[in-house]
Short mmCIF file of C-alpha atoms in Angstrom, two decimals:
data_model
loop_
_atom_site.label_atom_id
_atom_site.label_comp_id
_atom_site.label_asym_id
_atom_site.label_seq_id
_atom_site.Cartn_x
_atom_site.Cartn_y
_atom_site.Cartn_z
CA UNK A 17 -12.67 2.87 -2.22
CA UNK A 18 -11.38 3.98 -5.36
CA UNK A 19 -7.81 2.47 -6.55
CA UNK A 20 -5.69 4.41 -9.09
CA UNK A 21 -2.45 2.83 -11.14
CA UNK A 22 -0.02 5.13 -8.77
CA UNK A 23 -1.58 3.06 -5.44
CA UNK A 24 0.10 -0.16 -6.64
CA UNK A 25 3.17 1.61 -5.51
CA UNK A 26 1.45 1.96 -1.81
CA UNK A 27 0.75 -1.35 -1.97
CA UNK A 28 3.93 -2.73 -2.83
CA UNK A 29 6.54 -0.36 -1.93
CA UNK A 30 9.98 -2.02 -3.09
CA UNK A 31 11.05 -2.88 -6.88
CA UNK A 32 11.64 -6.72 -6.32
CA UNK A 33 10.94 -8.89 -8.92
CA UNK A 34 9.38 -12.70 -9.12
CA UNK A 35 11.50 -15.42 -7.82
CA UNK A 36 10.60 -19.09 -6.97
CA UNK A 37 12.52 -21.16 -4.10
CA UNK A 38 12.07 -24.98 -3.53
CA UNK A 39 11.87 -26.80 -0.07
CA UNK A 40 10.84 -29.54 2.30
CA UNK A 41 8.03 -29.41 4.76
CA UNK A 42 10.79 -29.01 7.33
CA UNK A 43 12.04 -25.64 5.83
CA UNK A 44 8.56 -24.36 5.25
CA UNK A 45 8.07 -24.97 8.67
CA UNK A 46 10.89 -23.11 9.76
CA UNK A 47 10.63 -19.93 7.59
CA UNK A 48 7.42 -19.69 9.26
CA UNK A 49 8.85 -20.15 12.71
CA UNK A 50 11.18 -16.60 11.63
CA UNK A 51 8.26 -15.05 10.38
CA UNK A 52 6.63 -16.10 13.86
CA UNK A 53 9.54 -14.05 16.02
CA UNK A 54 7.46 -10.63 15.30
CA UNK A 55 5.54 -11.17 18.22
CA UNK A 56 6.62 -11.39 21.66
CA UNK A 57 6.37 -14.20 23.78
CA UNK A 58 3.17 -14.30 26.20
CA UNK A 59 2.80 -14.75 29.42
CA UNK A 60 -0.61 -16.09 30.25
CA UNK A 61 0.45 -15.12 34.32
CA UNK A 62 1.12 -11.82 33.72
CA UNK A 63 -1.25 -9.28 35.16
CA UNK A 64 0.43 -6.38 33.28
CA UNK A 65 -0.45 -5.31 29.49
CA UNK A 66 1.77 -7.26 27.40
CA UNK A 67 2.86 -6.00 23.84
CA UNK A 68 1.71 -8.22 21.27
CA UNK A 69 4.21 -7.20 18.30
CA UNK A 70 8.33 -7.22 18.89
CA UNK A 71 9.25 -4.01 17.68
CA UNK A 72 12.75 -5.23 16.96
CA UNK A 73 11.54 -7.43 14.12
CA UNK A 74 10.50 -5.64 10.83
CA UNK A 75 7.15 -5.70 9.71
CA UNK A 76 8.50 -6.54 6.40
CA UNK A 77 9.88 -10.18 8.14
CA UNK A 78 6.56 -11.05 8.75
CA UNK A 79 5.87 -13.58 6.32
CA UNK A 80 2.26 -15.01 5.30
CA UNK A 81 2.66 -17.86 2.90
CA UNK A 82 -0.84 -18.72 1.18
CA UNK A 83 -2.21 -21.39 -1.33
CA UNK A 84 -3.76 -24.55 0.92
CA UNK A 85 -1.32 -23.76 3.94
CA UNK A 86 -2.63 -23.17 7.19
CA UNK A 87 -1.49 -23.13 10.41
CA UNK A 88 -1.57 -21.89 14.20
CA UNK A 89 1.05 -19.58 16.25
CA UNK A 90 1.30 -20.36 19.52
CA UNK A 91 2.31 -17.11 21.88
CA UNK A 92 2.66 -19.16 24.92
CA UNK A 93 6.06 -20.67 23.05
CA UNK A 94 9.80 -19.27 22.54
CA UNK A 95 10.32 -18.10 19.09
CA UNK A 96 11.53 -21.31 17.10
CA UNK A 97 8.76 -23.61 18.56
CA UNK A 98 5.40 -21.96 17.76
CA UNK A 99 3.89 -22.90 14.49
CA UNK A 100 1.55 -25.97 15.26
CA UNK A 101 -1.07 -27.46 13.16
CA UNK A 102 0.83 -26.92 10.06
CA UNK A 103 -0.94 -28.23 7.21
CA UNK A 104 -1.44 -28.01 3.58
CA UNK A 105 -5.14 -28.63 1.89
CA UNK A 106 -6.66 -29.80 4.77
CA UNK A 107 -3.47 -32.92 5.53
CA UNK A 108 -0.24 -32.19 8.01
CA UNK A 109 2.83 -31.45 6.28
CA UNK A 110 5.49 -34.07 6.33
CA UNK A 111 9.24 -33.00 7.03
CA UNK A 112 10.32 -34.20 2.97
CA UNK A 113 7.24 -32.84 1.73
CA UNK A 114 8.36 -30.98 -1.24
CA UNK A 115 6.85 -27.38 -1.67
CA UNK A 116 7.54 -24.78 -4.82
CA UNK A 117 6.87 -20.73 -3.05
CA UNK A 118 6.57 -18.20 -4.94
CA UNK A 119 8.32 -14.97 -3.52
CA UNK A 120 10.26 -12.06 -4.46
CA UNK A 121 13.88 -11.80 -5.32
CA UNK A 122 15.36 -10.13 -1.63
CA UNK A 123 13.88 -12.69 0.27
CA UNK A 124 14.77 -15.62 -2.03
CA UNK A 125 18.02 -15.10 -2.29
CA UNK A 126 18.79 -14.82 1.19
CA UNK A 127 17.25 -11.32 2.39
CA UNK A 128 16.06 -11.63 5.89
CA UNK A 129 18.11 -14.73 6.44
CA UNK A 130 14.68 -17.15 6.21
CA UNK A 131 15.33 -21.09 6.21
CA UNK A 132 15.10 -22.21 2.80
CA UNK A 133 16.24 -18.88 1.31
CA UNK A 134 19.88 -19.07 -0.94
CA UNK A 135 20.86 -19.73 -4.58
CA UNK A 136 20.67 -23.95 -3.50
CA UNK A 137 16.83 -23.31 -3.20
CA UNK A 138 15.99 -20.66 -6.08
CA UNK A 139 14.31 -22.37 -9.26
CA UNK A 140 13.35 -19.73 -10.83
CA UNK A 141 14.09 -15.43 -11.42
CA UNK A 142 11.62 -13.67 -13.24
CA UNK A 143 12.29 -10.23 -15.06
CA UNK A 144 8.65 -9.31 -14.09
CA UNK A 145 8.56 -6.88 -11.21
CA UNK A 146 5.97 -7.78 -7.98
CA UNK A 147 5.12 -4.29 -8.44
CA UNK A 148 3.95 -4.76 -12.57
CA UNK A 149 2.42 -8.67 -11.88
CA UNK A 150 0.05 -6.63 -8.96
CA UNK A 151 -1.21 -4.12 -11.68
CA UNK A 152 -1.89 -6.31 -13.82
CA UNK A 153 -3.68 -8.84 -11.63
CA UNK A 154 -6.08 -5.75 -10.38
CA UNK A 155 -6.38 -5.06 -14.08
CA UNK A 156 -7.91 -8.13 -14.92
CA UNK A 157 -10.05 -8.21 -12.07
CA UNK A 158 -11.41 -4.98 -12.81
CA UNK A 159 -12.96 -4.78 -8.98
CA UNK A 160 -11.62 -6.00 -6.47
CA UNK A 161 -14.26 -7.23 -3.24
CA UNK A 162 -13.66 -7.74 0.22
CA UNK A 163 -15.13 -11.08 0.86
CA UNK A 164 -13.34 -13.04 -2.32
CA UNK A 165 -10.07 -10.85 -2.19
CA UNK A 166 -9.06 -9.91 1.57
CA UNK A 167 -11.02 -12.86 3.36
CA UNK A 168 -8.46 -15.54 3.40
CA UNK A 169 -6.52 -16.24 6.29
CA UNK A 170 -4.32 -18.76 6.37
CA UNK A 171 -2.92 -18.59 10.06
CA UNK A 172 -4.59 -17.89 13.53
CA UNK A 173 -3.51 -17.58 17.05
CA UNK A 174 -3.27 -20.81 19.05
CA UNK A 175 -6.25 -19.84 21.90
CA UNK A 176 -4.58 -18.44 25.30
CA UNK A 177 -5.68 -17.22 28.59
CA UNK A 178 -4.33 -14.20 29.44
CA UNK A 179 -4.65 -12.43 33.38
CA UNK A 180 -3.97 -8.53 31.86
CA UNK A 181 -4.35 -7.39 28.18
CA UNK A 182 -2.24 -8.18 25.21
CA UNK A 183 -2.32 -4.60 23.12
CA UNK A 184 -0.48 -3.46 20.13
CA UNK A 185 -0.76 0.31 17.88
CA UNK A 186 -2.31 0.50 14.73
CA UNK A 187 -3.91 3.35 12.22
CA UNK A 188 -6.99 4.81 14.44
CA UNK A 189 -11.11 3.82 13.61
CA UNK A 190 -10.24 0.23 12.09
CA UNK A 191 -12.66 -1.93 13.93
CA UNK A 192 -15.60 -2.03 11.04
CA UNK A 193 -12.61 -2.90 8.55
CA UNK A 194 -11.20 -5.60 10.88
CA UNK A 195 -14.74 -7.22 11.37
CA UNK A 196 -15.78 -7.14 7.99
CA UNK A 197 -12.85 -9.42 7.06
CA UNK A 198 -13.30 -11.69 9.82
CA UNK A 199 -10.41 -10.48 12.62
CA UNK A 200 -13.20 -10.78 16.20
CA UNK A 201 -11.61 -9.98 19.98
CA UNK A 202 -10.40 -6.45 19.02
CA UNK A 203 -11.31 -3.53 20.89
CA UNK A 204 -9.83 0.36 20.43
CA UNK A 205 -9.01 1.35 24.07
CA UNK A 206 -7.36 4.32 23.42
CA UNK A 207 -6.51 7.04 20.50
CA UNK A 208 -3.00 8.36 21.06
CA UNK A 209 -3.44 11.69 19.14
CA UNK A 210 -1.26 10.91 16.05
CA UNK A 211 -3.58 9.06 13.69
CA UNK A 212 -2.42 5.67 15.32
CA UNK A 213 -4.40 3.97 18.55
CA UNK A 214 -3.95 1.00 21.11
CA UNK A 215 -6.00 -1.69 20.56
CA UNK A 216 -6.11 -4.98 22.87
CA UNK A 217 -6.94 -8.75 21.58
CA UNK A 218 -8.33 -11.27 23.14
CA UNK A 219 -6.95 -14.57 22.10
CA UNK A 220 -8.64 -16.75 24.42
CA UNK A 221 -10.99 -17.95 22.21
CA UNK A 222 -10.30 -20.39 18.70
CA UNK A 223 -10.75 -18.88 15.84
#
């Protein structure tokens, strides 16, 4: 739909600004394994509904990192041993492999206490707010569409068999958006009356 000026403020809530942090394959590995601790571990026994998402980690700790990387996160694992299949344009990522991410200014200088996070790792501090370089980017684009813009996604769920559901809450009637940017095995099951509904996800299958 429609996107106004004022939205980039919806889309990017805080006032960070641009910051740059250098590190090895090893630390890339492990910020991901952090970001990886916002879901819970799975049992594949369990007949119960399992919660997908920790609620004790903050959405905001949930890290994507984009640009040639992809990788799996395996549910069946304790937090700190998940992220498999880590690779960057198409080749596995050695440990001394030397990466330059581009982040914002809480988390690179220490703000969620990521691996590879610190003064020792910052390159570079930009003046220029996340908030201002989104504008502008949507500016230049002039319209923005689905399939070239929201289509890319750079991690998936290592395939697991699971005896009772996996579910998790989100906003209400957000199946045809899901599907239409490629997210399969999610059903509604129930609306909870507030706007938000549970949803379960079958992860059984690669994806």
């Amino acid at each position: 739909g429609p996107l106004a000026i004022r939205n980039a403020a919806d889309l990017y809530l805080y006032p960070n600004t641009l910051s740059a942090v250098k590190l090895n394959g090893i630390e890339l590995k492990a910020w991901l394994e952090k970001s990886a601790a916002y879901f819970n571990r799975i049992d594949p026994q369990q007949s119960d509904a399992q919660e997908l998402v920790n609620r004790k980690t903050p959405s905001y700790n949930f890290d994507v990192i984009q640009g040639g990387i992809r990788y799996a996160i395996d549910l069946g694992k304790p937090v700190g041993e998940r992220i498999v299949d880590l690779r960057h344009d198409g080749q596995l990522i050695q440990p001394q492999q030397v990466f330059i991410v581009a982040t914002n200014n809480y988390r690179a200088s220490g703000g969620g206490d990521f691996p590879g996070t610190g003064s020792a790792h910052v390159l570079f501090n930009s003046p220029d707010m996340n908030r201002q370089i989104l504008i502008d980017w949507v500016r230049q684009q002039h319209r923005l569409r689905l399939e070239a813009d929201a289509s890319d996604h750079p991690w998936r769920f290592v395939p697991l068999r699971t005896r009772g559901p996996i579910v998790f809450r989100s906003a209400s009637g957000k199946l045809d958006l899901a599907r239409a940017t490629g997210i399969t095995g999610v059903l509604e099951t129930r609306v909870d009356g507030d706007g938000m509904s549970t949803y379960t996800i079958d992860i059984s299958k690669s994806r």
